[in-house]
Short mmCIF file of C-alpha atoms in Angstrom, two decimals:
data_model
loop_
_atom_site.label_atom_id
_atom_site.label_comp_id
_atom_site.label_asym_id
_atom_site.label_seq_id
_atom_site.Cartn_x
_atom_site.Cartn_y
_atom_site.Cartn_z
CA MET A 1 0.00 0.00 0.00
CA LYS A 2 2.87 2.37 0.86
CA LYS A 3 4.59 1.70 -2.48
CA LEU A 4 1.33 2.35 -4.30
CA GLN A 5 0.95 5.69 -2.52
CA GLN A 6 4.54 6.63 -3.42
CA LEU A 7 3.94 5.79 -7.09
CA PHE A 8 0.69 7.77 -7.09
CA LEU A 9 2.40 10.81 -5.57
CA LEU A 10 5.31 10.48 -8.01
CA LEU A 11 2.84 10.53 -10.91
CA ALA A 12 1.19 13.56 -9.32
CA CYS A 13 4.58 15.33 -9.26
CA ILE A 14 5.08 14.53 -12.96
CA LEU A 15 1.59 15.85 -13.72
CA VAL A 16 2.34 19.10 -11.87
CA LEU A 17 5.53 19.54 -13.91
CA ALA A 18 3.61 18.84 -17.13
CA VAL A 19 0.98 21.45 -16.30
CA ALA A 20 3.72 23.94 -15.37
CA ALA A 21 5.46 23.33 -18.71
CA VAL A 22 2.25 23.94 -20.65
CA GLN A 23 1.45 27.06 -18.61
CA ARG A 24 4.92 28.53 -18.97
CA ASP A 25 5.95 27.53 -22.50
CA GLY A 26 2.79 26.20 -24.16
CA LYS A 27 4.70 22.99 -24.95
CA LEU A 28 4.93 19.44 -23.66
CA LEU A 29 7.92 17.22 -24.53
CA GLY A 30 8.76 19.45 -27.48
CA ASN A 31 5.22 19.51 -28.91
CA ARG A 32 3.29 22.78 -28.90
CA VAL A 33 0.05 22.43 -26.96
CA PHE A 34 -1.13 25.97 -27.57
CA SER A 35 0.40 29.19 -28.75
CA ASN A 36 -0.17 32.77 -27.78
CA ASP A 37 1.06 33.77 -31.18
CA ASN A 38 -1.49 32.68 -33.81
CA LYS A 39 0.57 34.20 -36.57
CA GLU A 40 3.48 31.97 -35.67
CA THR A 41 1.42 28.81 -35.98
CA LYS A 42 -0.08 29.81 -39.32
CA THR A 43 3.13 30.92 -41.03
CA LYS A 44 4.96 28.26 -43.00
CA ILE A 45 8.65 28.09 -42.17
CA ASP A 46 11.03 27.76 -45.14
CA THR A 47 14.19 25.84 -44.33
CA LEU A 48 15.97 27.60 -47.20
CA ARG A 49 15.13 30.90 -48.79
CA THR A 50 16.99 33.42 -50.97
CA LEU A 51 16.77 37.15 -50.30
CA ASP A 52 16.66 39.86 -52.95
CA ASP A 53 20.33 40.73 -52.34
CA GLY A 54 21.39 37.17 -53.11
CA ARG A 55 21.93 36.01 -49.53
CA VAL A 56 20.78 32.50 -48.65
CA VAL A 57 19.05 31.98 -45.31
CA ILE A 58 18.99 28.58 -43.62
CA ASN A 59 16.32 28.16 -40.93
CA THR A 60 17.15 25.32 -38.52
CA THR A 61 13.64 24.97 -37.00
CA TYR A 62 13.06 21.64 -38.72
CA LEU A 63 16.69 20.67 -39.30
CA ALA A 64 17.51 20.68 -35.58
CA LYS A 65 14.12 19.92 -34.05
CA ASP A 66 15.71 17.24 -31.83
CA VAL A 67 18.46 19.55 -30.52
CA LYS A 68 17.38 20.84 -27.11
CA GLY A 69 18.64 23.64 -24.94
CA PHE A 70 17.72 24.46 -21.34
CA GLY A 71 14.07 25.17 -22.13
CA GLY A 72 13.59 23.42 -25.47
CA VAL A 73 14.56 23.98 -29.09
CA VAL A 74 16.79 26.94 -30.03
CA PRO A 75 16.24 27.59 -33.77
CA LEU A 76 18.61 29.82 -35.72
CA GLU A 77 18.76 31.60 -39.04
CA ILE A 78 22.11 31.28 -40.81
CA TYR A 79 22.81 33.92 -43.47
CA LEU A 80 25.22 32.85 -46.23
CA LYS A 81 26.71 34.99 -48.98
CA LYS A 82 29.09 33.63 -51.62
CA GLY A 83 29.47 30.44 -49.66
CA LYS A 84 30.47 32.16 -46.42
CA VAL A 85 28.59 32.69 -43.16
CA GLN A 86 27.66 36.36 -42.98
CA GLN A 87 25.43 36.42 -39.90
CA VAL A 88 23.63 34.12 -37.46
CA LYS A 89 20.39 35.17 -35.76
CA ALA A 90 18.60 33.46 -32.89
CA LEU A 91 14.87 32.95 -33.34
CA HIS A 92 12.25 32.83 -30.57
CA ASN A 93 13.01 30.24 -27.89
CA SER A 94 12.13 29.38 -24.28
CA GLU A 95 15.61 29.67 -22.79
CA THR A 96 16.12 31.65 -19.58
CA PRO A 97 16.98 35.14 -20.92
CA GLU A 98 19.98 35.73 -18.64
CA PHE A 99 21.60 32.41 -19.60
CA PHE A 100 20.82 32.70 -23.31
CA GLN A 101 22.33 36.18 -23.41
CA GLU A 102 25.62 34.63 -22.25
CA ALA A 103 25.40 31.80 -24.81
CA SER A 104 24.45 34.16 -27.66
CA GLY A 105 28.03 35.39 -27.70
CA LEU A 106 28.73 32.28 -29.76
CA LEU A 107 26.60 33.49 -32.67
CA ASN A 108 29.46 35.52 -34.17
CA ARG A 109 32.01 32.69 -34.03
CA TRP A 110 31.24 31.38 -37.52
CA ASN A 111 31.12 34.73 -39.33
CA GLY A 112 33.36 34.92 -42.40
CA LYS A 113 33.91 31.16 -42.60
CA THR A 114 32.97 28.98 -45.55
CA THR A 115 30.50 26.21 -44.78
CA GLU A 116 33.35 23.66 -44.86
CA GLN A 117 35.53 25.75 -42.55
CA ALA A 118 32.61 26.41 -40.20
CA LEU A 119 31.78 22.70 -40.02
CA ALA A 120 35.40 21.88 -39.19
CA MET A 121 35.52 24.39 -36.31
CA LYS A 122 35.63 23.13 -32.72
CA VAL A 123 33.53 25.57 -30.75
CA ASP A 124 33.36 25.28 -26.95
CA GLY A 125 30.23 26.21 -25.06
CA VAL A 126 30.01 29.18 -22.71
CA THR A 127 30.63 28.27 -19.08
CA GLY A 128 27.45 28.90 -17.12
CA ALA A 129 25.17 28.49 -20.14
CA THR A 130 26.03 24.94 -21.19
CA TYR A 131 22.63 23.80 -22.44
CA SER A 132 21.94 26.92 -24.51
CA SER A 133 25.50 26.82 -25.88
CA ASN A 134 25.18 23.18 -26.92
CA ALA A 135 21.86 23.95 -28.60
CA ILE A 136 23.38 26.81 -30.61
CA ILE A 137 26.33 24.64 -31.66
CA GLY A 138 24.00 21.75 -32.59
CA ASN A 139 21.75 24.03 -34.65
CA MET A 140 24.76 25.49 -36.47
CA LYS A 141 26.05 22.03 -37.29
CA ALA A 142 22.69 20.91 -38.67
CA GLY A 143 22.23 24.11 -40.69
CA LEU A 144 25.75 24.07 -42.13
CA GLN A 145 25.48 20.42 -43.10
CA TYR A 146 22.27 21.21 -44.93
CA ALA A 147 23.86 24.22 -46.63
CA ALA A 148 26.84 22.17 -47.78
CA LYS A 149 24.51 19.42 -49.10
CA ASN A 150 26.40 17.01 -46.91
CA VAL A 151 23.71 16.02 -44.45
CA LYS A 152 24.42 12.62 -42.97
CA GLU A 153 23.27 10.66 -39.96
CA THR A 154 25.10 11.68 -36.82
CA SER A 155 27.31 8.99 -35.33
CA PHE A 156 26.88 7.82 -31.76
CA PHE A 157 30.00 9.64 -30.56
CA ASP A 158 28.94 12.88 -32.23
CA ARG A 159 25.83 12.88 -30.05
CA LEU A 160 27.81 12.69 -26.84
CA ASP A 161 29.25 15.68 -25.03
CA LEU A 162 32.83 14.45 -24.59
CA ARG A 163 34.36 17.56 -23.04
CA ALA A 164 36.51 17.04 -19.95
CA LYS A 165 34.02 18.96 -17.80
CA THR A 166 31.19 16.65 -18.81
CA ILE A 167 33.18 13.40 -18.45
CA ILE A 168 34.53 14.36 -15.00
CA GLY A 169 31.08 15.56 -13.94
CA PHE A 170 29.55 12.24 -15.02
CA ILE A 171 32.15 10.33 -12.98
CA VAL A 172 31.47 12.52 -9.92
CA VAL A 173 27.69 12.13 -10.11
CA LEU A 174 28.07 8.34 -10.53
CA MET A 175 30.30 8.27 -7.45
CA ALA A 176 27.69 10.25 -5.51
CA ALA A 177 24.92 7.96 -6.70
CA ILE A 178 26.65 4.64 -5.93
CA ILE A 179 29.51 4.79 -3.43
CA PRO A 180 27.56 6.20 -0.41
CA LEU A 181 25.21 3.21 -0.71
CA PHE A 182 28.09 0.97 0.39
CA VAL A 183 30.70 3.22 2.03
CA LYS A 184 29.92 4.96 5.32
CA ASN A 185 33.10 6.90 5.96
CA LYS A 186 33.31 10.49 7.18
CA ARG A 187 36.50 11.32 5.27
CA TYR A 188 35.07 9.97 2.06
CA ARG A 189 31.84 11.86 2.65
CA ILE A 190 33.74 15.16 2.97
CA PHE A 191 35.63 14.32 -0.23
CA GLN A 192 32.39 13.56 -2.11
CA LEU A 193 30.69 16.71 -0.82
CA LEU A 194 33.65 18.76 -2.06
CA LEU A 195 33.44 17.09 -5.48
CA ASN A 196 29.71 17.79 -5.65
CA PHE A 197 30.20 21.45 -4.78
CA VAL A 198 33.27 22.14 -6.96
CA VAL A 199 32.70 19.87 -9.99
CA LEU A 200 28.92 19.61 -10.27
CA GLY A 201 28.17 23.06 -8.90
CA LEU A 202 30.89 25.63 -9.60
CA TRP A 203 32.48 24.01 -12.66
CA GLY A 204 29.59 22.23 -14.33
CA GLY A 205 26.62 24.32 -13.18
CA THR A 206 24.62 21.08 -13.04
CA PHE A 207 21.75 20.60 -10.61
CA ILE A 208 18.05 19.82 -10.39
CA SER A 209 15.73 22.79 -10.07
CA TRP A 210 12.16 23.64 -10.98
CA SER A 211 13.36 25.50 -14.05
CA VAL A 212 15.42 22.51 -15.21
CA LEU A 213 12.59 20.00 -14.68
CA VAL A 214 9.94 22.18 -16.33
CA GLY A 215 12.37 22.79 -19.20
CA PHE A 216 12.79 19.04 -19.70
CA MET A 217 9.03 18.54 -19.52
CA SER A 218 8.44 21.38 -21.97
CA GLY A 219 11.12 20.77 -24.58
CA GLY A 220 11.97 17.13 -24.02
CA MET A 221 15.38 15.78 -23.03
CA ASN A 222 18.37 15.10 -25.24
CA VAL A 223 19.61 11.95 -23.54
CA TRP A 224 23.11 12.11 -25.02
CA ILE A 225 23.96 15.49 -23.50
CA SER A 226 21.87 15.10 -20.34
CA LEU A 227 23.49 12.06 -18.72
CA ILE A 228 24.46 13.95 -15.56
CA PRO A 229 20.92 15.33 -14.94
CA ILE A 230 19.49 11.87 -15.68
CA ILE A 231 21.60 10.30 -12.90
CA MET A 232 20.49 13.14 -10.61
CA LEU A 233 16.83 12.50 -11.48
CA ILE A 234 17.22 8.79 -10.71
CA THR A 235 18.66 9.54 -7.26
CA ALA A 236 15.96 12.16 -6.65
CA PHE A 237 12.83 10.27 -7.75
CA ILE A 238 13.68 6.56 -8.06
CA TYR A 239 15.92 5.97 -5.05
CA PRO A 240 13.20 7.07 -2.57
CA LEU A 241 10.94 4.29 -3.91
CA PHE A 242 13.52 1.84 -2.54
CA GLY A 243 13.85 3.40 0.89
CA LYS A 244 16.52 6.02 0.16
CA LYS A 245 14.59 9.13 1.17
CA ASN A 246 16.20 12.51 0.48
CA TYR A 247 19.18 10.77 -1.17
CA TYR A 248 19.67 13.43 -3.82
CA CYS A 249 19.43 16.27 -1.31
CA THR A 250 21.94 14.78 1.12
CA HIS A 251 24.39 13.00 -1.22
CA VAL A 252 24.29 14.69 -4.65
CA CYS A 253 22.90 18.24 -4.62
CA PRO A 254 25.80 20.76 -4.86
CA LEU A 255 23.93 23.38 -2.82
CA GLY A 256 23.13 20.88 -0.10
CA SER A 257 26.77 19.76 -0.16
CA VAL A 258 28.26 23.22 0.40
CA GLN A 259 25.82 23.87 3.27
CA GLU A 260 26.84 20.63 4.97
CA LEU A 261 30.54 21.38 4.45
CA ALA A 262 30.06 24.79 6.04
CA GLY A 263 28.26 23.23 8.99
CA MET A 264 31.08 20.73 9.56
CA THR A 265 33.51 23.54 10.36
CA ASN A 266 31.58 24.77 13.38
CA HIS A 267 30.39 22.51 16.18
CA ASN A 268 28.81 25.33 18.19
CA LYS A 269 25.49 25.48 16.40
CA LEU A 270 22.65 27.84 17.21
CA LYS A 271 20.17 26.21 19.56
CA MET A 272 16.66 26.48 18.13
CA SER A 273 13.62 25.40 20.08
CA LYS A 274 11.40 22.66 18.68
CA GLN A 275 8.64 25.22 18.28
CA THR A 276 10.89 27.48 16.16
CA VAL A 277 11.88 24.54 13.96
CA ARG A 278 8.19 23.63 13.58
CA TYR A 279 7.32 27.19 12.55
CA LEU A 280 10.11 27.24 9.98
CA GLU A 281 9.02 23.88 8.56
CA HIS A 282 5.45 25.18 8.29
CA PHE A 283 6.84 28.21 6.47
CA ARG A 284 8.56 25.95 3.92
CA LYS A 285 5.30 24.08 3.29
CA LEU A 286 3.30 27.29 2.99
CA LEU A 287 5.88 28.78 0.61
CA PHE A 288 5.77 25.63 -1.51
CA TRP A 289 1.99 25.68 -1.94
CA VAL A 290 1.90 29.42 -2.63
CA LEU A 291 4.51 28.97 -5.37
CA MET A 292 2.61 25.98 -6.78
CA ILE A 293 -0.61 28.00 -6.99
CA LEU A 294 1.17 30.89 -8.70
CA MET A 295 2.87 28.55 -11.15
CA LEU A 296 -0.18 26.46 -12.04
CA ALA A 297 -2.32 29.58 -12.41
CA GLY A 298 0.26 31.05 -14.77
CA VAL A 299 0.45 34.18 -12.63
CA TRP A 300 4.18 34.25 -11.83
CA SER A 301 6.04 31.19 -13.03
CA GLN A 302 9.24 33.26 -13.29
CA TRP A 303 10.01 32.45 -9.66
CA MET A 304 11.57 29.24 -10.98
CA ASP A 305 14.40 31.28 -12.48
CA TYR A 306 15.35 32.63 -9.05
CA GLU A 307 16.02 29.46 -7.07
CA LEU A 308 19.38 29.66 -5.33
CA PHE A 309 20.85 26.90 -7.51
CA VAL A 310 21.16 29.53 -10.24
CA ALA A 311 23.98 31.10 -8.19
CA PHE A 312 26.27 28.31 -9.38
CA ILE A 313 26.00 29.78 -12.87
CA PHE A 314 27.57 32.90 -11.42
CA LYS A 315 28.52 34.49 -14.74
CA SER A 316 24.85 34.80 -15.65
CA ALA A 317 23.09 34.86 -12.29
CA ALA A 318 21.72 38.10 -10.85
CA TRP A 319 23.88 39.53 -8.06
CA VAL A 320 20.91 39.39 -5.67
CA ILE A 321 20.65 35.61 -6.11
CA ILE A 322 24.39 35.20 -5.54
CA LEU A 323 24.20 37.40 -2.43
CA ILE A 324 21.28 35.42 -0.95
CA ALA A 325 23.10 32.14 -1.68
CA VAL A 326 26.18 33.42 0.15
CA VAL A 327 24.00 34.48 3.10
CA PHE A 328 22.52 30.98 3.37
CA ILE A 329 25.99 29.40 3.15
CA LEU A 330 27.20 31.66 5.96
CA LEU A 331 24.09 30.82 7.96
CA SER A 332 24.98 27.13 7.50
CA PHE A 333 27.91 27.62 9.87
CA PHE A 334 25.36 28.07 12.68
CA VAL A 335 22.20 26.29 11.44
CA PRO A 336 22.42 22.88 9.72
CA ARG A 337 21.45 23.12 6.02
CA PRO A 338 19.03 26.07 6.50
CA TYR A 339 17.99 26.47 2.84
CA CYS A 340 17.35 22.73 2.44
CA ARG A 341 15.32 22.43 5.62
CA PHE A 342 13.30 25.63 5.66
CA VAL A 343 13.04 27.07 2.12
CA CYS A 344 13.95 24.91 -0.88
CA PRO A 345 10.89 24.48 -3.20
CA MET A 346 12.74 21.78 -5.15
CA GLY A 347 13.39 19.82 -1.98
CA SER A 348 9.71 20.13 -1.06
CA LEU A 349 8.73 18.55 -4.37
CA LEU A 350 11.21 15.70 -3.87
CA LYS A 351 9.78 15.02 -0.42
CA LEU A 352 6.21 14.62 -1.68
CA PRO A 353 6.37 11.01 -2.95
CA THR A 354 7.72 9.78 0.40
CA THR A 355 5.59 11.96 2.71
CA LYS A 356 2.19 11.13 4.15
CA VAL A 357 -0.46 13.33 2.62
CA THR A 358 -1.72 14.41 6.04
CA LYS A 359 1.69 15.91 6.87
CA TRP A 360 1.39 18.32 3.98
CA VAL A 361 -2.09 19.56 4.75
#
C-alpha cells in the first residue's frame, strides 16, 4: 500500500511539472500544446530561402528539431553569402533570458567562414550556459550540413558531449549515486561533498531545479547530453521508492553539499527550540503551496528562475541571487542546512512522494 501511494504521488509530481510546462511555455515534450502567437502557428517556415540581395538563409527549426537547450529547441537563421557565413540570428526560444544572453556570444564565431571551414571548427560552449550553448552549436552544425549538401546521420560519438568537464562531472555524479550506498566513511563523505560542490556546482553548473525539470518537460530531453541530470533524477525520484529518502538532497545536490561542508567547520550550532523549527518547517510548506498555486495559475512562473541553484551559474546569475546564496551558506555555519530544511521548493517537491499526505495539509 505504501509503495502504491509513493507511485501515485510520483505521478502527481510529474503531472504538476507537465501542467507547469504547458502554462509557462505552451509545450509538452517538445510539442506545442497551444500558442499565444497565432501568426506563428499559421506561417509556413522555409528551411531555405533566398533574399533579394542574393543572400541564402537557412532556418534550422526543422533541421535541428531534436536539438534541445535548457528550455527546449533553439532555432537559428544562418545567413550565407558567396558560400560564407555572414550572420547568425537566434529565433524565438524558451531559454532563460539571462543564460541565453551569455550563450548568444557564440553566434558571431562562424562569421566569415565557408561552410566547410565552419563545419570543421571546434567551438566550446560558454561556461554557465552549457545547455543553450550546446543547442546553438547543434543548430549550427545541422544548418551548415544542410547548406553544404552534406547532411548525414550523426554517429553515436557525435551525439555525446565528450568535453573534460562533462566526463569528469559524469564520474562525480556516478560516485555520488553509488559509493555512499556501500561506504559509510566520514572522510570519504567530505571528499564527495567537495566534489559535488566544486565539480557539479561551480564548474559544471549542473543541478536539479524547478526551471530545469519544467524545461525538460516542456522541450523534451536530449539523452546524449543530459546524462548527468538523468543520474540526478534517478537519485531524486527513483531511489526514494527503494527506501533512500532525500538521497539526492543529502548525497548529490551541490547546494546541499556546500551547506553541509560549512556546517562541519563549526560545532557550536545555534540552539533552536522545537517550536521554532516547527514554525520554519510550516513556512517551507506554505511557501511551496503558494509557489505551486502561482505557477499552475500562470500568474508568476518566473520564480523558478530565481532558485538559489542559479547562483552556481555565477557568470549569468543576478547579483541578488548570488548574495542570498552566500548568506545561506554563511548561515549554514550556525544552522544545519538552512535552505534545504526551511526554504527549498525543489526539496519540497522531492519530499512529496515519500511523505504522508496528512503531513502536507
